[in-house]
Coordinates of N, CA, C and O and ligand atoms in Angstrom, one line a residue:
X1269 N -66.5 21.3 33.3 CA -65.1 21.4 33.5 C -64.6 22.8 33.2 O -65.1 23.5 32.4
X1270 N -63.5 23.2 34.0 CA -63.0 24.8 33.6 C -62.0 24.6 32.8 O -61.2 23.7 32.6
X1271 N -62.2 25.9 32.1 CA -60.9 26.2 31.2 C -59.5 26.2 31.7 O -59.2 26.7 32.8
X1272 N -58.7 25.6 31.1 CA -56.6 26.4 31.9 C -56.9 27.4 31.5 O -57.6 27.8 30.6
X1273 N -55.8 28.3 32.6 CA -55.6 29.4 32.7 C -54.7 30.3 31.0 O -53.5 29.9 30.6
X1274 N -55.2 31.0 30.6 CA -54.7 31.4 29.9 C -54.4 32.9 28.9 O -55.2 33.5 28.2
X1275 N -52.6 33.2 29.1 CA -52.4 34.2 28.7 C -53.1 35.4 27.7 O -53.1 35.4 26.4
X1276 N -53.6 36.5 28.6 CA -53.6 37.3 27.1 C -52.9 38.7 27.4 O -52.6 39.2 28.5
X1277 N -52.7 38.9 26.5 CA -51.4 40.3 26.4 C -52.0 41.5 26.8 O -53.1 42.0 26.5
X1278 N -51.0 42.1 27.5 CA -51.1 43.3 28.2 C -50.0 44.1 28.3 O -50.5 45.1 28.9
X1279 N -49.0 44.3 28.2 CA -47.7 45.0 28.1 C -47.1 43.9 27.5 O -46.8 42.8 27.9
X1280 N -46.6 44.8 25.7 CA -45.3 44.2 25.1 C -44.4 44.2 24.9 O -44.3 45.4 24.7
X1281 N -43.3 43.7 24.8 CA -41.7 43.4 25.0 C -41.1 45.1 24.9 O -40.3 45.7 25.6
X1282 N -41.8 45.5 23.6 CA -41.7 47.1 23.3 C -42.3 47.9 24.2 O -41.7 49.0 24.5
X1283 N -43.3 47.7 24.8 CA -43.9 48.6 25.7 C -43.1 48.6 27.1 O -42.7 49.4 27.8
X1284 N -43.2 47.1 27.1 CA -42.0 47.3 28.5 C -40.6 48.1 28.3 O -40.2 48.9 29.1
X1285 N -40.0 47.8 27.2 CA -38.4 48.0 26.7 C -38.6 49.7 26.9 O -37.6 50.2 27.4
X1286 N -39.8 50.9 26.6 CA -39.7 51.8 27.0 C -39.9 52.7 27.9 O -39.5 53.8 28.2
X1287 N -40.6 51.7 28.4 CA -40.9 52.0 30.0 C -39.4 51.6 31.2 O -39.1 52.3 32.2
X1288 N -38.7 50.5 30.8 CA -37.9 50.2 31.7 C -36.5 51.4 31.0 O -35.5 51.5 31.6
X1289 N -36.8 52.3 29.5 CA -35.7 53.1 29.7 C -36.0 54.2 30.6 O -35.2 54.6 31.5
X1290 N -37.6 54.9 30.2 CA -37.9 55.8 30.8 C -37.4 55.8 32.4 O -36.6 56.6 33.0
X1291 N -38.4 54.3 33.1 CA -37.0 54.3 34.8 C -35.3 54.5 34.5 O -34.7 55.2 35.3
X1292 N -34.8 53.9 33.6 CA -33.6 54.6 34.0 C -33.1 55.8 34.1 O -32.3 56.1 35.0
X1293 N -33.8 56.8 32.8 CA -33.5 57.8 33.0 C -34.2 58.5 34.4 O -33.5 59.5 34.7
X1294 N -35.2 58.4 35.0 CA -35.5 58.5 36.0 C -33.9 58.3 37.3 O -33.1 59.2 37.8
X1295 N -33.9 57.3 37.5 CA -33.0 57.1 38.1 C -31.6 57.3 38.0 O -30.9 57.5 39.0
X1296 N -31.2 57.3 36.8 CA -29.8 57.7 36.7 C -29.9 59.5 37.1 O -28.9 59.9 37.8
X1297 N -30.7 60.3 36.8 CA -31.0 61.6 37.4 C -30.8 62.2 38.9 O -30.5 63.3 39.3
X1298 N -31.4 60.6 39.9 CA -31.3 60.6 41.1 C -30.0 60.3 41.6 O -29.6 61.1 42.4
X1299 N -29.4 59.4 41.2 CA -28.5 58.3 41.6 C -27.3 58.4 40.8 O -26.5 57.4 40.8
X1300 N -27.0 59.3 40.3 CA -25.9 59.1 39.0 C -24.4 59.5 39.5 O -23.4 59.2 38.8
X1301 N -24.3 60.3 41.2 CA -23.3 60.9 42.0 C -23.4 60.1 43.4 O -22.7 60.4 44.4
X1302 N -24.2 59.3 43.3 CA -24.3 58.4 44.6 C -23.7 57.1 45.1 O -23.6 56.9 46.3
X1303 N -23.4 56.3 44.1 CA -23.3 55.0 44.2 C -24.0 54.3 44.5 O -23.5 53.6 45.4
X1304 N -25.2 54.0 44.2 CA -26.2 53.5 44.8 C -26.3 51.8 45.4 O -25.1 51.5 45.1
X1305 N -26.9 50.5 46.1 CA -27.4 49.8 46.3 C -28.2 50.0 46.1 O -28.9 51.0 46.4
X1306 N -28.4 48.6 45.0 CA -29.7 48.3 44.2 C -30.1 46.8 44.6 O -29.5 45.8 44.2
X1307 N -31.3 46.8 45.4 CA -31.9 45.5 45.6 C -32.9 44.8 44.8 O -33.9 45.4 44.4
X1308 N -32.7 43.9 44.7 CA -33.6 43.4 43.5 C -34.4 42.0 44.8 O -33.9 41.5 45.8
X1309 N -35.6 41.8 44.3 CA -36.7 41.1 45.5 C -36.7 40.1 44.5 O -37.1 40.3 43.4
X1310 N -36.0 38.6 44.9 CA -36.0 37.7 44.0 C -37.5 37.1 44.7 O -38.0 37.3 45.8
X1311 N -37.8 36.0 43.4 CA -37.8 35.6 42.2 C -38.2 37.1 41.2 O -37.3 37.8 40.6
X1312 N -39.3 37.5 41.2 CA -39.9 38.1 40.4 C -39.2 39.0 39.7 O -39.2 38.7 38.5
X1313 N -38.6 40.0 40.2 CA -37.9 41.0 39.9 C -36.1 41.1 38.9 O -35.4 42.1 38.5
X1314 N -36.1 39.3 38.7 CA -34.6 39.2 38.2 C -34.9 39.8 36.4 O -34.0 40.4 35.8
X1315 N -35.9 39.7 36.0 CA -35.8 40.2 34.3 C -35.2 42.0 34.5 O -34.3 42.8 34.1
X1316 N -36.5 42.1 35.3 CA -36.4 43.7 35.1 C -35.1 44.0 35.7 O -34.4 44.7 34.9
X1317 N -34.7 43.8 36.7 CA -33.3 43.7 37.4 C -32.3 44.0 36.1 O -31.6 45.0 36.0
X1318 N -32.4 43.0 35.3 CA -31.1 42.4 34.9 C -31.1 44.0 33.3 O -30.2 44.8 32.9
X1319 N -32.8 43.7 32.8 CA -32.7 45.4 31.7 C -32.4 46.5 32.8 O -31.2 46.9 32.9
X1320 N -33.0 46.9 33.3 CA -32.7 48.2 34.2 C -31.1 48.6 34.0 O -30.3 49.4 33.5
X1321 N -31.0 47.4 34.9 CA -29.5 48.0 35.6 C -28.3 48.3 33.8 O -27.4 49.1 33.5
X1322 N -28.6 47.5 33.2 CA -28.0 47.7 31.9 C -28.0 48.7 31.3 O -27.3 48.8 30.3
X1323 N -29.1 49.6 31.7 CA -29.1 50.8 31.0 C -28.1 52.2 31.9 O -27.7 53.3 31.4
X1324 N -27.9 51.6 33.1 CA -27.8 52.2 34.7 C -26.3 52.7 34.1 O -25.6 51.9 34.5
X1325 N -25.7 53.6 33.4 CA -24.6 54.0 33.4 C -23.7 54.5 34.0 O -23.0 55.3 33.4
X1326 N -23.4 54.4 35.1 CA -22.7 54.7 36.2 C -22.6 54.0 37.5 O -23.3 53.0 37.7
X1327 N -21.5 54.4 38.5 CA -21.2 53.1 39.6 C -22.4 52.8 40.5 O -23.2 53.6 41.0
X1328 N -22.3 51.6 40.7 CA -23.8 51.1 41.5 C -23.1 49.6 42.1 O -22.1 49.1 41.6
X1329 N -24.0 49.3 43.3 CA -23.5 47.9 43.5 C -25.3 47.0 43.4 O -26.4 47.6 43.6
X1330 N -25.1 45.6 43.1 CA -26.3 45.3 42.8 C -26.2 43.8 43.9 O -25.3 43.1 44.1
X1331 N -27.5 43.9 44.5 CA -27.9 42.7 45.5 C -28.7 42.3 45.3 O -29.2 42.6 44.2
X1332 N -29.3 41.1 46.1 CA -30.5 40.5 45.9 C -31.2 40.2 47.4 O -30.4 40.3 48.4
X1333 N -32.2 40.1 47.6 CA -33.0 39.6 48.7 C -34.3 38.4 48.2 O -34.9 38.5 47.1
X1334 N -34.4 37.4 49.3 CA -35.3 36.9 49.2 C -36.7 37.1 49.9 O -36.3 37.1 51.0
X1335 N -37.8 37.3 50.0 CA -39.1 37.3 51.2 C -39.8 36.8 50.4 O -40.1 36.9 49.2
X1336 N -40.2 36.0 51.4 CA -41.2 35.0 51.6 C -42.9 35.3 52.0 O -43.3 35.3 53.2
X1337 N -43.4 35.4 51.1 CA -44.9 35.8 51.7 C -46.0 34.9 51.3 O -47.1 34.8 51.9
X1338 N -45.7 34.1 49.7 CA -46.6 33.7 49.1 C -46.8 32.0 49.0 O -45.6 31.6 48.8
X1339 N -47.5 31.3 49.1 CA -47.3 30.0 49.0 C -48.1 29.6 47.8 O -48.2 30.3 46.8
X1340 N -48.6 28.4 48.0 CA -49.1 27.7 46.3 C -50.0 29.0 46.3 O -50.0 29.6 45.2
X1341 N -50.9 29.4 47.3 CA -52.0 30.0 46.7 C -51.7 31.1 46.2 O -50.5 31.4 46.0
X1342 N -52.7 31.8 46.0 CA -52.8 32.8 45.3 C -52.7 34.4 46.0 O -52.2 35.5 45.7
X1343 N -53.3 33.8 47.0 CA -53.4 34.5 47.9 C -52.5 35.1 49.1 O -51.9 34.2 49.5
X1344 N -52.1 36.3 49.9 CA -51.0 36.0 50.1 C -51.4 35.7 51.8 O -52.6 36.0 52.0
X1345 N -50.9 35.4 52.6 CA -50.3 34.2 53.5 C -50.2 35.6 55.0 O -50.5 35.3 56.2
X1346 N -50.0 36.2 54.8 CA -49.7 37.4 55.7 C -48.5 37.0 56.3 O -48.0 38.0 56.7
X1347 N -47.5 36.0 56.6 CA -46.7 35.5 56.7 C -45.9 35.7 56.2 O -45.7 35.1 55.1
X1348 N -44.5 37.1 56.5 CA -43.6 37.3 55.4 C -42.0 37.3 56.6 O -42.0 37.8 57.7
X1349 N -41.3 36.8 56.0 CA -40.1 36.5 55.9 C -38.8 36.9 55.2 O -38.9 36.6 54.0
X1350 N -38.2 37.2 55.4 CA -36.6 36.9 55.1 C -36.1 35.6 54.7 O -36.4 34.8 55.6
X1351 N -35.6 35.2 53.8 CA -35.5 33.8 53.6 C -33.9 34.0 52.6 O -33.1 33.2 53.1
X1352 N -33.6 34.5 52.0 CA -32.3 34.8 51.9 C -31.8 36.6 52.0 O -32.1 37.6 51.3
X1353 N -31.3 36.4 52.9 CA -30.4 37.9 53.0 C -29.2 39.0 52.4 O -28.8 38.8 51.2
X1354 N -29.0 39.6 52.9 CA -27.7 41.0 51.9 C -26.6 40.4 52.2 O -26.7 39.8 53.2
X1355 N -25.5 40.3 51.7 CA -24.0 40.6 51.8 C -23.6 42.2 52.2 O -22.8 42.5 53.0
X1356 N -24.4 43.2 51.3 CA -23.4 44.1 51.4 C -24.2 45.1 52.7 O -25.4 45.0 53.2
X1357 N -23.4 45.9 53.0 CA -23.9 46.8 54.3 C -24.6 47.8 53.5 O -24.3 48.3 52.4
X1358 N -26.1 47.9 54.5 CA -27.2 49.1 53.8 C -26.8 50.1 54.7 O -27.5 51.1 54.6
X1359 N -25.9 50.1 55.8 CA -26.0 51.4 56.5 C -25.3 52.9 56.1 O -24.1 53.1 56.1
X1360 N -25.8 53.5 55.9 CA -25.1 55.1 55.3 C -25.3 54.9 53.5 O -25.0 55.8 52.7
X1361 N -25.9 53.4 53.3 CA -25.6 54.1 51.6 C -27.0 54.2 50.7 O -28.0 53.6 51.1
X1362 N -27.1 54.8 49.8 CA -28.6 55.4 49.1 C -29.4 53.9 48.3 O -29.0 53.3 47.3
X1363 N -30.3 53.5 49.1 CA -30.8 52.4 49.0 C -31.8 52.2 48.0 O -32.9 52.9 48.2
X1364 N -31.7 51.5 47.0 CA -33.0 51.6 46.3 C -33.7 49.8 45.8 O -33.1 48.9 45.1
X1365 N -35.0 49.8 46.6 CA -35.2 48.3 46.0 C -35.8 48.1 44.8 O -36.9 48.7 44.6
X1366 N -35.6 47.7 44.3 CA -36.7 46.8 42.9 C -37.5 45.6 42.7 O -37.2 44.4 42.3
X1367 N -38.5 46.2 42.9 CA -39.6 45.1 42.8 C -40.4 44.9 41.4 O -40.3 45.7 40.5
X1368 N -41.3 43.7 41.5 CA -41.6 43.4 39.8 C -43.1 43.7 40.3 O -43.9 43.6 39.3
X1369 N -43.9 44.0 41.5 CA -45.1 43.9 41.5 C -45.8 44.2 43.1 O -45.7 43.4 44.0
X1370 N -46.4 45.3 43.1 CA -46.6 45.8 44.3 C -47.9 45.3 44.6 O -48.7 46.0 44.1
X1371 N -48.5 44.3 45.4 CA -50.2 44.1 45.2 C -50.7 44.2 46.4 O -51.5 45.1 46.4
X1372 N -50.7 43.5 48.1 CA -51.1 44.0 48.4 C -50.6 45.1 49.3 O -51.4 45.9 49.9
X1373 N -48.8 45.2 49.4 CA -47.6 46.1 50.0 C -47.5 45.6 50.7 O -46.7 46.2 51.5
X1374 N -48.2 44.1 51.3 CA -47.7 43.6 52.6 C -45.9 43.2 52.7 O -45.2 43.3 53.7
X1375 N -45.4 42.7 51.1 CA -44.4 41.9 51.6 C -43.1 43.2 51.1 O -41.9 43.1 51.4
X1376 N -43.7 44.4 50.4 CA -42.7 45.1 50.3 C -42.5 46.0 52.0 O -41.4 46.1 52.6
X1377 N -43.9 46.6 52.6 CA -43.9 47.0 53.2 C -43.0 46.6 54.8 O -42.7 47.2 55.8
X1378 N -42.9 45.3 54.2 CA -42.0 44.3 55.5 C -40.9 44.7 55.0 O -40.1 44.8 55.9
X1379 N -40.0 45.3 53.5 CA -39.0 44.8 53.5 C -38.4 46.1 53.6 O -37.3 46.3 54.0
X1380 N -39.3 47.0 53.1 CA -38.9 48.6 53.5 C -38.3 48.7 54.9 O -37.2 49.2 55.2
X1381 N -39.5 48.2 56.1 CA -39.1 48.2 57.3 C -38.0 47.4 57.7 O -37.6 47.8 58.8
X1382 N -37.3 46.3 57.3 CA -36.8 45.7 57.8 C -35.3 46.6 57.4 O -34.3 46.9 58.2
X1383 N -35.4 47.0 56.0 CA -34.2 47.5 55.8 C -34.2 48.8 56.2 O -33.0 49.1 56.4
X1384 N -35.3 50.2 56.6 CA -35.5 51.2 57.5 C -34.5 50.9 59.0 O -33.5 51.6 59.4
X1385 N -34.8 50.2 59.4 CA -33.4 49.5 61.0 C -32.3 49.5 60.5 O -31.4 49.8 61.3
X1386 N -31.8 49.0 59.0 CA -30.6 49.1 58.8 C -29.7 50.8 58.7 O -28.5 50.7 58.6
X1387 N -30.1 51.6 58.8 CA -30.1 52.9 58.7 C -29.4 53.3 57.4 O -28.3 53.8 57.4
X1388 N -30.0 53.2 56.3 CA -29.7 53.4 54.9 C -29.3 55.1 54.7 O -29.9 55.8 55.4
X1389 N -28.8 55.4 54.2 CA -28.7 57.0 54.4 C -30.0 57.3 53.7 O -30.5 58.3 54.1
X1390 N -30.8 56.8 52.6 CA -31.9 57.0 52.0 C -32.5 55.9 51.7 O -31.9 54.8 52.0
X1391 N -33.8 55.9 51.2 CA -34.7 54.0 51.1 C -35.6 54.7 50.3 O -36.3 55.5 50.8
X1392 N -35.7 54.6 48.8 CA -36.6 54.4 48.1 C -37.0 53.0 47.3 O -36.1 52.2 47.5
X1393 N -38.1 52.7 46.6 CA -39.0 52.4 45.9 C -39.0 53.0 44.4 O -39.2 54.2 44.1
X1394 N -38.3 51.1 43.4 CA -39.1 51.1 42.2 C -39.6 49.8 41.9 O -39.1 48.7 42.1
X1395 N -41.1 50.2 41.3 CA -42.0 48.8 41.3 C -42.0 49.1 39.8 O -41.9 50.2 39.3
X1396 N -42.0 47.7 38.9 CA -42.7 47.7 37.6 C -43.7 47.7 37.6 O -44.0 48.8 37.2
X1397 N -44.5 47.2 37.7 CA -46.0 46.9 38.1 C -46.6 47.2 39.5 O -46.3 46.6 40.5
X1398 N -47.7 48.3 39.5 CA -48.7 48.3 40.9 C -50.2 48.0 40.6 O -50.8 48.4 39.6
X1399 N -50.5 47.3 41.3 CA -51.6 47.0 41.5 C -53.0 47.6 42.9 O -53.7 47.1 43.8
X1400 N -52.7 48.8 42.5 CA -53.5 49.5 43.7 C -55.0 48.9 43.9 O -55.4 49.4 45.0
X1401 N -55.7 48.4 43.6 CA -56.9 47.7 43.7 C -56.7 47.0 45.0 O -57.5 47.0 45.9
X1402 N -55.6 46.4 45.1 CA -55.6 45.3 45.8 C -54.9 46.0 47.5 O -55.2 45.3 48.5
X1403 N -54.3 47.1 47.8 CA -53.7 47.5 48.6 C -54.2 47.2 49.8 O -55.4 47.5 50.0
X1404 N -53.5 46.8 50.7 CA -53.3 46.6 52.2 C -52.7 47.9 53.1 O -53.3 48.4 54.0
X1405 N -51.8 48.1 52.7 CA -51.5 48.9 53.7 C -50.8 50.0 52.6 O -50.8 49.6 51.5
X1406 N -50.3 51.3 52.8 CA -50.1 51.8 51.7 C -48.5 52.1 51.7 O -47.8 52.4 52.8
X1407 N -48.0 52.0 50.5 CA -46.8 52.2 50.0 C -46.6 53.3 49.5 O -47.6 53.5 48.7
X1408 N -45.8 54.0 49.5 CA -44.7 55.0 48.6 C -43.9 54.2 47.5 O -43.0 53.5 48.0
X1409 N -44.1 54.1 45.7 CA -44.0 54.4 44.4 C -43.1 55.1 44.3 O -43.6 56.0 43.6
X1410 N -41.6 55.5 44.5 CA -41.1 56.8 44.1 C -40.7 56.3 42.2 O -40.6 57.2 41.5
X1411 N -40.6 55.1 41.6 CA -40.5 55.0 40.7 C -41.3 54.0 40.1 O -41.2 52.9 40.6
X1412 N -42.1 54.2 39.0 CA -43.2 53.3 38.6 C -43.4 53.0 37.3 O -43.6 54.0 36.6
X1413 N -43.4 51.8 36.9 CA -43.2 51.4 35.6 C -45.2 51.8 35.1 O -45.6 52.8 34.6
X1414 N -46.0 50.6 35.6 CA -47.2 50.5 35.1 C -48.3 50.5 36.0 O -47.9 49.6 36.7
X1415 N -49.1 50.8 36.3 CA -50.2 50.6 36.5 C -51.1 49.7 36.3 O -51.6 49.8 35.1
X1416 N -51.7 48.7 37.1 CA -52.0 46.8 36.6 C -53.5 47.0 37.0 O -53.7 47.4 38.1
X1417 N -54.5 46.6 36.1 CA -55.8 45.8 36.2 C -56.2 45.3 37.7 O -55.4 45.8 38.4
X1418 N -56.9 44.7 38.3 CA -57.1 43.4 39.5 C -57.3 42.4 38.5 O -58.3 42.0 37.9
X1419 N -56.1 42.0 38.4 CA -55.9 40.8 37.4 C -54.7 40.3 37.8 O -53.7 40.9 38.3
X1420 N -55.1 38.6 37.5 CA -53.5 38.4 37.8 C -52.6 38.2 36.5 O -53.1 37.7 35.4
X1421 N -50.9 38.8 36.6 CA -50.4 39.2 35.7 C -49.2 38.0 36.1 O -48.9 37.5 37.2
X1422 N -48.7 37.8 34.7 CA -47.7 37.0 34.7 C -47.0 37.0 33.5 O -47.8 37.1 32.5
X1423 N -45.6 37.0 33.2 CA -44.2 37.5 32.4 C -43.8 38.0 32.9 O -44.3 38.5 34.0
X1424 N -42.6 38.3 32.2 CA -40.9 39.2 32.5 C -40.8 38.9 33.7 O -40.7 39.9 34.5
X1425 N -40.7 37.6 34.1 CA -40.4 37.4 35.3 C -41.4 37.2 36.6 O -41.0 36.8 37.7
X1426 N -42.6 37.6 36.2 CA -43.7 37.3 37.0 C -44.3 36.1 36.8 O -44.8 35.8 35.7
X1427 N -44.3 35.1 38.1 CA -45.1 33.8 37.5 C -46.6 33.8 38.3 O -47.0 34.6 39.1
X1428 N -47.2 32.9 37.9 CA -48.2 31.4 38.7 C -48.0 30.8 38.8 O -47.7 30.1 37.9
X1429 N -47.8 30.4 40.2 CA -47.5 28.8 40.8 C -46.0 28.3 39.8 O -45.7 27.2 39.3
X1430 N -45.3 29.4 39.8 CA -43.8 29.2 39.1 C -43.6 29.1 37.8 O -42.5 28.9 37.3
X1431 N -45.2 29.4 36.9 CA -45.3 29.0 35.7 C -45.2 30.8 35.1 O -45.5 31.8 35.8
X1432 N -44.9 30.9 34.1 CA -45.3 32.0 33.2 C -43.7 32.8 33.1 O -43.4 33.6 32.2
X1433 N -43.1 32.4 34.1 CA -42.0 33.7 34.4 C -41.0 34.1 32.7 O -40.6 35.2 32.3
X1434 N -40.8 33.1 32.3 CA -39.9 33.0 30.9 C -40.6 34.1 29.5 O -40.1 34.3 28.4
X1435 N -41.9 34.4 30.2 CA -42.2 35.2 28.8 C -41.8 36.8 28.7 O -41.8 37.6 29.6
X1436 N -41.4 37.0 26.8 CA -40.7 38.4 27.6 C -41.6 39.1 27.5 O -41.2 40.3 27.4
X1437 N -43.3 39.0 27.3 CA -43.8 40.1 27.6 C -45.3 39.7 28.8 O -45.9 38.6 29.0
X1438 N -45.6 41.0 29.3 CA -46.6 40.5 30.0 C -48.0 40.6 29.6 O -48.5 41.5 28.9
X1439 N -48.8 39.1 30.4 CA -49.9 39.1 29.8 C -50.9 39.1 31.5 O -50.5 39.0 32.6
X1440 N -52.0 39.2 30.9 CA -53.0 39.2 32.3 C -53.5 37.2 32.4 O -53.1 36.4 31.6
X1441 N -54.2 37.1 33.2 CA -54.3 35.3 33.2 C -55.8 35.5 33.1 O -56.5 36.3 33.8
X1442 N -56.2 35.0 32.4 CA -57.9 34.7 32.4 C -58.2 32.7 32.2 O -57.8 31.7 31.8
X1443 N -59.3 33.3 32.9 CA -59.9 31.0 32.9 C -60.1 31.0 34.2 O -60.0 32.0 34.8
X1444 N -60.4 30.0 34.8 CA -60.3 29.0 36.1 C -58.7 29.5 36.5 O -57.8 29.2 35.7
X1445 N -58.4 30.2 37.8 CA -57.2 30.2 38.7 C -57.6 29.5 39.8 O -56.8 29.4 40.7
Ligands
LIG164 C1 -44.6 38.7 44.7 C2 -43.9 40.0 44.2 C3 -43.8 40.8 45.5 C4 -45.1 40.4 46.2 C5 -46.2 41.3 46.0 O1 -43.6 37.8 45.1 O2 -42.6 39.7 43.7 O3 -42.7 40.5 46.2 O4 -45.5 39.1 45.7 O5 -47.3 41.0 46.8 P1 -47.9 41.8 48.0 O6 -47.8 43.3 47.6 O7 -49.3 41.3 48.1 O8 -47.1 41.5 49.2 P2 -43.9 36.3 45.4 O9 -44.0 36.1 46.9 O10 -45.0 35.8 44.5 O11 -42.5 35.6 45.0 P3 -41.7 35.7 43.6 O12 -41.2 37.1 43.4 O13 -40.6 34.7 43.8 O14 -42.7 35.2 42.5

């Protein structure tokens, strides 16, 4: 019989908490005379979303998007989607998305492009987590929290199969997946 899958720690609530100031200050450097749109790639991405932008001292407007790439498995699907969309207009304004985890760039790389047509006056990239091991096609990082194992990782908003997302720090999964 296999083991359940089970948490062990790898980035803690402190390690994340300085890492997500350090992106701010990052960003507020870029973005501090811009007004930026800030997209956040739900599910994953709503923890870090929600610290970030709170450190973000200055005017910004904050979105969300949904894409769809992954299903029960684990694996991803190559099948990516739009599955809920923007309200606000990306055309002419300094675009920045936020993702919680870049693995193999298939589903950011769709979302870059999709929002590239919208004619953003600029389109960067911040990932908490990359997982370059795994890359498919290659992405541009302009802001990067960590650098991840080929492991699968789950907290601060990263789940399994919908499970793990509630923990505030991240652990890697070891056992039977
Ligand atoms: C995860 C993650 C990225 C994507 C990364 O989302 O949030 O969007 O997968 O994988 P890729 O680089 O291999 O395309 P997921 O589809 O698991 O949805 P979730 O954010 O709702 O958990």
């Amino acid at each position: 019989m296999g083991s359940q899958p089970e948490p062990h720690i790898l980035f803690t609530r402190d390690e994340i908490a300085a890492t997500v100031k350090r992106l701010a200050t990052e960003i507020r450097r870029d973005y501090q005379d811009k007004h930026p749109l800030l997209i956040g790639v739900l599910k994953g991405s709503f923890m870090f979303m929600a610290d970030l932008i709170r450190l973000l001292d200055f005017p910004l407007e904050v979105e969300f998007i949904t894409v769809s790439s992954y299903g029960r498995a684990m694996e991803s699907s190559g099948k990516i989607k739009v599955v809920q969309g923007l309200r606000s207009k990306v055309r002419g304004r300094d675009v920045l998305v936020i993702e919680d985890i870049v693995d193999t760039g298939l589903a950011i790389s769709f979302l870059l492009d999709y929002l590239r047509k919208k004619k953003p006056a600029s389109l960067r990239l911040c990932a908490l987590t990359d997982k370059p091991s795994r890359r498919q096609v290659p992405v541009t990082i302009d802001y990067l929290g960590f650098t991840v194992p080929n492991k699968f990782i789950v907290g601060y908003g990263i789940d399994w199969d919908e499970k793990f997302r509630y923990l505030p720090d991240i652990y890697t999964l070891e056992g039977d997946i």
